[in-house]
CSV table of C-alpha atoms in Angstrom, one decimal:
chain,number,residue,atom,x,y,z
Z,1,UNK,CA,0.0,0.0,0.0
Z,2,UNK,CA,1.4,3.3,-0.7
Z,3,UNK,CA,1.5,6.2,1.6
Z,4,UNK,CA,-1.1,8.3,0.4
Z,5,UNK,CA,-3.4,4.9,0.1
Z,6,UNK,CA,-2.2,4.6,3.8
Z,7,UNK,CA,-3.2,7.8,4.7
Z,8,UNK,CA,-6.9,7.7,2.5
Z,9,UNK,CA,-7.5,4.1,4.5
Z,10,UNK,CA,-6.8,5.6,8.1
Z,11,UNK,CA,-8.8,9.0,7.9
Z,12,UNK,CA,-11.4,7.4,6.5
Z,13,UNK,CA,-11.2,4.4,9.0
Z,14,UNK,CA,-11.4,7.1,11.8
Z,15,UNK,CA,-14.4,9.2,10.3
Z,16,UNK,CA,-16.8,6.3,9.0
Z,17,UNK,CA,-18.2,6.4,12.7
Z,18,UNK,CA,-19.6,9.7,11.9
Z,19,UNK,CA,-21.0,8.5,8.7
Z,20,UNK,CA,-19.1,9.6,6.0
Z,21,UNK,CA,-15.2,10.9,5.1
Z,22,UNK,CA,-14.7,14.8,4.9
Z,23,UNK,CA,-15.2,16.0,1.2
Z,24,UNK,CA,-11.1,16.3,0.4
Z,25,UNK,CA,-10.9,12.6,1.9
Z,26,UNK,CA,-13.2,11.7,-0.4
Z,27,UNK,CA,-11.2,13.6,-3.2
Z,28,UNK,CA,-8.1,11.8,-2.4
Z,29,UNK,CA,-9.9,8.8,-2.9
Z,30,UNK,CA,-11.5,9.8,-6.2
Z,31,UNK,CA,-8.3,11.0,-7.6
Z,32,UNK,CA,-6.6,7.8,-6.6
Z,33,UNK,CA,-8.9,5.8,-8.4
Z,34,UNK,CA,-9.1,7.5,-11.1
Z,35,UNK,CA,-5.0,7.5,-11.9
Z,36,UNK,CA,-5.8,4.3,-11.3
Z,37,UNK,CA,-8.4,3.4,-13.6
Z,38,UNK,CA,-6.6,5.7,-16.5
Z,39,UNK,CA,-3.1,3.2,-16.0
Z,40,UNK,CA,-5.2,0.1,-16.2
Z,41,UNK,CA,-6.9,1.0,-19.4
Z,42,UNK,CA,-3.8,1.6,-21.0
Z,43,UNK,CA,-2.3,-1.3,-20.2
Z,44,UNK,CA,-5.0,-3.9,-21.3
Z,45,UNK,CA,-4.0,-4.2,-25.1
Z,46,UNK,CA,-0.2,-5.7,-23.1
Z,47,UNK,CA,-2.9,-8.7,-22.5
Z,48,UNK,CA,-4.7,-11.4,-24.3
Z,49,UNK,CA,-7.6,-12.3,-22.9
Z,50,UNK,CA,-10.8,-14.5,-23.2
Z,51,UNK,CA,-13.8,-12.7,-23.9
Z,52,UNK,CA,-17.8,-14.3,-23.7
Z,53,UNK,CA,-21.0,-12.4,-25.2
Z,54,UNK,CA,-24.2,-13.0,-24.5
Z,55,UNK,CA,-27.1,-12.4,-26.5
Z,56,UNK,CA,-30.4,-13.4,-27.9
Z,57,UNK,CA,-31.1,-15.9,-31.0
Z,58,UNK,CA,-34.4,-16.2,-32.2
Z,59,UNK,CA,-35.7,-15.3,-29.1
Z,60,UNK,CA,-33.4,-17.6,-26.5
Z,61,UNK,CA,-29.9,-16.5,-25.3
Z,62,UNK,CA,-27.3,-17.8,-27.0
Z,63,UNK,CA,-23.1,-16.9,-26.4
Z,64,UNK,CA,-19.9,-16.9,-28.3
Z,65,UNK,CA,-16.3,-17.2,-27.1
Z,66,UNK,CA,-13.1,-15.6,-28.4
Z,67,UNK,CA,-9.5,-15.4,-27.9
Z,68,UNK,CA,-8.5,-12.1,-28.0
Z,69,UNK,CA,-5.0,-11.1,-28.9
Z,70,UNK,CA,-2.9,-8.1,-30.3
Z,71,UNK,CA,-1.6,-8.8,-33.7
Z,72,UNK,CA,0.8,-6.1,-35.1
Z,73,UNK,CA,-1.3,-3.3,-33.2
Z,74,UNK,CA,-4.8,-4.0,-33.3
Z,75,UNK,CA,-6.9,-7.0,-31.8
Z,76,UNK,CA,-7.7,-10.1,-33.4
Z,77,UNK,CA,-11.0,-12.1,-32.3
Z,78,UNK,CA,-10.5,-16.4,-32.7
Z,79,UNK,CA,-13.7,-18.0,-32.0
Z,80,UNK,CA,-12.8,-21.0,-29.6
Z,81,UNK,CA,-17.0,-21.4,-28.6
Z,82,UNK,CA,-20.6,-21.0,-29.5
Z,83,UNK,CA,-22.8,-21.5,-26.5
Z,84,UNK,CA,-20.3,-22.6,-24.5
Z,85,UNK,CA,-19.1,-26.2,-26.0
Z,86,UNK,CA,-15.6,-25.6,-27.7
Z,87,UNK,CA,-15.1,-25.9,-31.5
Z,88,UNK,CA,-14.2,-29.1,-32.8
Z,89,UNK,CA,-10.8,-30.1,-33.6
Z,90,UNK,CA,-11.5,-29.3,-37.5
Z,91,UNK,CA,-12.7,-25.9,-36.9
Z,92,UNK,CA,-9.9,-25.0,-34.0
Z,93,UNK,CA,-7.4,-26.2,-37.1
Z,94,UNK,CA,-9.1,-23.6,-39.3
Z,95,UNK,CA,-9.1,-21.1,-36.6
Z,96,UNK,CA,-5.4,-21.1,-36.1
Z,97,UNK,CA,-4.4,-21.2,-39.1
Z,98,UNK,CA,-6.9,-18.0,-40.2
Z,99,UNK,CA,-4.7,-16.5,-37.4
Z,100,UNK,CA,-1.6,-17.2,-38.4
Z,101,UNK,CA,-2.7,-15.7,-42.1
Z,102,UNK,CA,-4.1,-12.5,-40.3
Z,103,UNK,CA,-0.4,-12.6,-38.5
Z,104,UNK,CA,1.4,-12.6,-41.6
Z,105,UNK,CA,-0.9,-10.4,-44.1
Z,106,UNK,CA,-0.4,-7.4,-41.0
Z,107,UNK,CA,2.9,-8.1,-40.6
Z,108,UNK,CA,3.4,-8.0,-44.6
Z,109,UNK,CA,1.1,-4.7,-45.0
Z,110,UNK,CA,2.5,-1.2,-46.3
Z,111,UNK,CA,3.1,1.5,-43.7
Z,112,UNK,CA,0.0,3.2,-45.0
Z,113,UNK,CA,-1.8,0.4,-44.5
Z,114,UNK,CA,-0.9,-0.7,-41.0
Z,115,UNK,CA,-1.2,3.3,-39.6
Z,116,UNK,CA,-5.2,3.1,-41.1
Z,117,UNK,CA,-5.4,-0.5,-39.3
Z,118,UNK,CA,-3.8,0.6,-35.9
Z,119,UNK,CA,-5.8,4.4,-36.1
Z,120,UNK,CA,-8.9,2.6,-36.6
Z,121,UNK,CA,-8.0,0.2,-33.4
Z,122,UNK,CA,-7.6,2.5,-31.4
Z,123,UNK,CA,-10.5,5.3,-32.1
Z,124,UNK,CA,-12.8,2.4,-31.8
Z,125,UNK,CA,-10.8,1.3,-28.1
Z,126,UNK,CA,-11.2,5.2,-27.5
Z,127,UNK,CA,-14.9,5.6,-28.1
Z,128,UNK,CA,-15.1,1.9,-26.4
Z,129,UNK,CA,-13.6,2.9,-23.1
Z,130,UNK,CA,-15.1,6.6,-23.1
Z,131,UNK,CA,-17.6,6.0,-20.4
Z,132,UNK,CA,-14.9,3.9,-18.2
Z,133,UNK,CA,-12.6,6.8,-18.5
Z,134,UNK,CA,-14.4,9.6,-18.2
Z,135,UNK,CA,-16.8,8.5,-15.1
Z,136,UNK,CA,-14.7,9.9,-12.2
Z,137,UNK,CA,-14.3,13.1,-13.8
Z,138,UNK,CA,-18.5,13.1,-15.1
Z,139,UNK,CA,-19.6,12.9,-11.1
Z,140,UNK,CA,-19.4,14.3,-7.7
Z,141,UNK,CA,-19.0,11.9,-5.1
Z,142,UNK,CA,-20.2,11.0,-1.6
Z,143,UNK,CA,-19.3,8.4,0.7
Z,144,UNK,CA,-22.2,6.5,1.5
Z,145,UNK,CA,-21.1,3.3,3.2
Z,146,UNK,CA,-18.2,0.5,3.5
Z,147,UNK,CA,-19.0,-2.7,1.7
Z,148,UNK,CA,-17.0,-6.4,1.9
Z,149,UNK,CA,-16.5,-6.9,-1.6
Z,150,UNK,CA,-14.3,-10.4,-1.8
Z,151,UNK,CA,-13.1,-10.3,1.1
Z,152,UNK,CA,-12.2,-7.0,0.7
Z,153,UNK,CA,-13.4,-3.4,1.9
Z,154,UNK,CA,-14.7,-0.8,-0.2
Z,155,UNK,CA,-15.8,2.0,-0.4
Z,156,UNK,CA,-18.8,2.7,-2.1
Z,157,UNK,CA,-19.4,6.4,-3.3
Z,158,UNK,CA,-22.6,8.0,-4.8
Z,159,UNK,CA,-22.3,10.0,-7.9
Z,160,UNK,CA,-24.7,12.4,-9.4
Z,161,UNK,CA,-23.6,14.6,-12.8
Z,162,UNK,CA,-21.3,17.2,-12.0
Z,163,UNK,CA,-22.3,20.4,-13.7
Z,164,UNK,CA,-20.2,21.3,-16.8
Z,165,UNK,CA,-19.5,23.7,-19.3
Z,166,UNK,CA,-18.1,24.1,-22.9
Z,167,UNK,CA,-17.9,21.1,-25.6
Z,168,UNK,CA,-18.7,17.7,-24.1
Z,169,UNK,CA,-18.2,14.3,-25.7
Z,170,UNK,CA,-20.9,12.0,-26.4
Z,171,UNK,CA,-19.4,9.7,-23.3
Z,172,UNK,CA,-19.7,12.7,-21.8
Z,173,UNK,CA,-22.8,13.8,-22.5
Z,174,UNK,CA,-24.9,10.4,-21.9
Z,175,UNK,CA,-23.2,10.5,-18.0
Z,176,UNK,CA,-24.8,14.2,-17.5
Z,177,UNK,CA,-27.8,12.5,-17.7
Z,178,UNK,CA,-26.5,9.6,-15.1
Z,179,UNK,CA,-26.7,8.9,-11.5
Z,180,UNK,CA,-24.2,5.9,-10.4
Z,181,UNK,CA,-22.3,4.5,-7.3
Z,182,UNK,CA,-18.8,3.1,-7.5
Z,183,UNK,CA,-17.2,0.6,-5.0
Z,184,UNK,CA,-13.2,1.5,-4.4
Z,185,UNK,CA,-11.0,-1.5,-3.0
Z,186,UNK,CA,-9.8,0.1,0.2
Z,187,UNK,CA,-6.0,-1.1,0.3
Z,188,UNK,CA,-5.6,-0.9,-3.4
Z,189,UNK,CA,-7.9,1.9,-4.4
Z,190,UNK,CA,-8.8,0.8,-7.6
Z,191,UNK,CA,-12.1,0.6,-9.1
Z,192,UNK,CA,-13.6,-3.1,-8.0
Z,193,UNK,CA,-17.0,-1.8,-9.3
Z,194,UNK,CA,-19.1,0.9,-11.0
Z,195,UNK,CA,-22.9,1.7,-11.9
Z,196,UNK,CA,-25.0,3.8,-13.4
Z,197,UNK,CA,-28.2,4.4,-14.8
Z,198,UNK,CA,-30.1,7.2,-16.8
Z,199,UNK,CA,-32.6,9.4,-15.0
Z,200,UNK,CA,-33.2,11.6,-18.2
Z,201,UNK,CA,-32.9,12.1,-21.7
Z,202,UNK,CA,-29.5,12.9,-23.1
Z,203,UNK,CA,-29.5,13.9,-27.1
Z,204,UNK,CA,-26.3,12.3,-28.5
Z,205,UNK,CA,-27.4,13.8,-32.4
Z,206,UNK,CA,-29.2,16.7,-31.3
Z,207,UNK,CA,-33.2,15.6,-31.9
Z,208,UNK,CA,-32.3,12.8,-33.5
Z,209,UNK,CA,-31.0,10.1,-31.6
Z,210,UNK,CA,-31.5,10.3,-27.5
Z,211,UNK,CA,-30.3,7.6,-24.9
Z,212,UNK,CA,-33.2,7.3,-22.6
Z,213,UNK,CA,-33.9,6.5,-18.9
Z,214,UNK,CA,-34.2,2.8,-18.3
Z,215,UNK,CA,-30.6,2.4,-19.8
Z,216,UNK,CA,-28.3,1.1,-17.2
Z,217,UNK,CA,-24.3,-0.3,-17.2
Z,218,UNK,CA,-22.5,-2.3,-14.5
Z,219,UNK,CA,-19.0,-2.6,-14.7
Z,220,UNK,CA,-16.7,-4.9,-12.9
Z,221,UNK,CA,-13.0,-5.5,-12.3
Z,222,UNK,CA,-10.4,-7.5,-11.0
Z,223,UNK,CA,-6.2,-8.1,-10.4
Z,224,UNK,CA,-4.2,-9.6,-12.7
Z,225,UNK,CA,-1.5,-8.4,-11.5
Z,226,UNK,CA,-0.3,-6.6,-8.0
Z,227,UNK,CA,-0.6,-3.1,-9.8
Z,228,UNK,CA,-2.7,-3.8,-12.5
Z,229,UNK,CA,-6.7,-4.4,-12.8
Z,230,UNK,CA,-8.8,-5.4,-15.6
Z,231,UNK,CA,-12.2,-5.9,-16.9
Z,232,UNK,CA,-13.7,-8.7,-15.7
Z,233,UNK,CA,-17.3,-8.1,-16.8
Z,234,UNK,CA,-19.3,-5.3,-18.8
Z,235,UNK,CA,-23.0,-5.1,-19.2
Z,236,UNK,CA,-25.7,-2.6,-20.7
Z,237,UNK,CA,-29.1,-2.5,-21.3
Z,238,UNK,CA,-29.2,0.9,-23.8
Z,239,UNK,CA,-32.5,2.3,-24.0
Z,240,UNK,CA,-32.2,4.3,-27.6
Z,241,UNK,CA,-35.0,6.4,-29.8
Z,242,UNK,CA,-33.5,7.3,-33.1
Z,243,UNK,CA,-35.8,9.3,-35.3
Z,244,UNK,CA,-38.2,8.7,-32.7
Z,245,UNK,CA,-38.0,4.9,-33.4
Z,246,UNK,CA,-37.3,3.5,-30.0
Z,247,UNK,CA,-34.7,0.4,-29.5
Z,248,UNK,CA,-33.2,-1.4,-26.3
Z,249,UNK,CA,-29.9,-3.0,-26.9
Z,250,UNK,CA,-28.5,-5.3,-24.3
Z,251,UNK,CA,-24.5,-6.2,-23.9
Z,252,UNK,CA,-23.6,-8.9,-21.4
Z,253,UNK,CA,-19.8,-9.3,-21.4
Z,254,UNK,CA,-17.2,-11.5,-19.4
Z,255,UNK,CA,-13.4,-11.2,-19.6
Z,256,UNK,CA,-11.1,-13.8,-18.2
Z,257,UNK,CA,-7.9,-15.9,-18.8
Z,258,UNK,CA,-5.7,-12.2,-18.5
Z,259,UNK,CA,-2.2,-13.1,-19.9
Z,260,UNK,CA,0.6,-11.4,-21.4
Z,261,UNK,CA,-0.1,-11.0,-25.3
Z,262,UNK,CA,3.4,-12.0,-26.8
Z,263,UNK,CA,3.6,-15.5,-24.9
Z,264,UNK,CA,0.3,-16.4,-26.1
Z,265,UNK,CA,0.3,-15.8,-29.9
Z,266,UNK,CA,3.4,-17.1,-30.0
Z,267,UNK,CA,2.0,-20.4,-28.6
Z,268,UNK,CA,-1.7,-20.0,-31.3
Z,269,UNK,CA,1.5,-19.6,-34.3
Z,270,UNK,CA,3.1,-22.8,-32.9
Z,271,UNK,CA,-0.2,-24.6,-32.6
Z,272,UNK,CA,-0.6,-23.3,-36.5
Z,273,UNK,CA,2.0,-24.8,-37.8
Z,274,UNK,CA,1.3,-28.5,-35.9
């Protein structure tokens, strides 16, 4: 534990019998996590990982598994399950070797080429991880209680929109309209967990496309390392009119099996060429 994680643990230890942390204890610990948060972010794409979506198929759930790996700068998704039973041996054989074309095609690509692959990667990783970013910064925060979250304590801070000015993102923008809590290991201080949900209509296209109240995200996150914490599970139920059509759009996500990237492809390319 560092010493200003030291310090944040005993103030707070010593105030919670009055109900809640002073307002620059709370700070501290909102600033923490957030440094936090930002470091962990940009060090996911140093990981492969294995990554499960849920969704509906004809009406029942249904769920598909990837491997997830960097390839020359930008992610590469190998199916290794549909609804939870692995691919057969046939279809892993395709899959690896799919990979291992992927892997050589990048690595054969122009310059040009490889900076409108990577640019692409990582607008899409930006807008992607625009709400996880930008939520410490989109709220105000009050200490409401102390939680056990695996077999750890947290605290657990209420956020409601922060009043800003000036040009806004669109993460930005759909968190005004946001109330949310968010559970901070108490040794650590990083993010263990974070939700929110919409209490009124935010326009994302001016009059034409609104996220609406009934939308709601939970994230979660855990160590894979001593300093480092991932995503462990995403999910969203987005309540959307566009054109005043309306549309709910639900994303249940796991993420698991963290590893450095570099040992692993190396071991899919070996596996390619058996």
């Amino acid at each position: 534990m560092s010493s200003h994680q030291h310090l944040i643990f005993l103030l707070c230890s010593a105030t919670f019998q009055n109900t809640s942390c002073h307002a620059a204890e709370v700070a501290e610990i909102v600033r923490g996590a957030t440094v936090a948060l930002r470091s962990d972010w940009a060090a996911a794409p140093d990981y492969a990982f294995l990554q499960r979506d849920e969704f509906q198929r004809n009406g029942k759930p249904a769920s598909k598994t990837h491997r997830v790996v960097m390839i020359a700068g930008s992610d590469y998704y190998m199916p290794i399950a549909i609804d939870d039973q692995p691919l057969s041996p046939d279809q892993q054989r395709s899959e690896l070797q799919k990979l291992k074309n992927e892997f050589q095609r990048r690595n054969n690509e122009d310059a040009q080429a490889q900076q409108r692959r990577v640019e692409n990667y990582r607008k899409q990783r930006e807008q992607n991880g625009a709400l996880v970013v930008e939520f410490p910064n989109a709220f105000s925060f009050e200490l409401v209680r102390e939680e056990a979250i695996n077999s750890h304590m947290a605290y657990v801070l209420a956020a409601t929109p922060r009043k800003r000015s000036g040009p806004a993102s669109r993460a930005a923008k759909v968190l005004a309209g946001m109330r949310g809590e968010m559970w901070v290991d108490g040794e650590t201080i990083h993010v263990v967990r974070a939700e929110s949900k919409v209490i009124a209509p935010v326009s994302i296209f001016g009059i034409f496309a609104r996220v609406l109240p009934g939308t709601h995200m939970e994230l979660e996150m855990e160590p894979v390392t001593d300093s480092i914490w991932l995503v462990s599970r995403f999910s969203m139920t987005l309540e959307v009119s566009k054109f005043w059509f309306h549309s709910t759009q639900v994303t249940n996500s796991t993420y698991s099996n963290y590893r450095a990237n570099g040992p692993v492809l190396d071991d899919l390319l070996s596996r390619a060429d058996e």
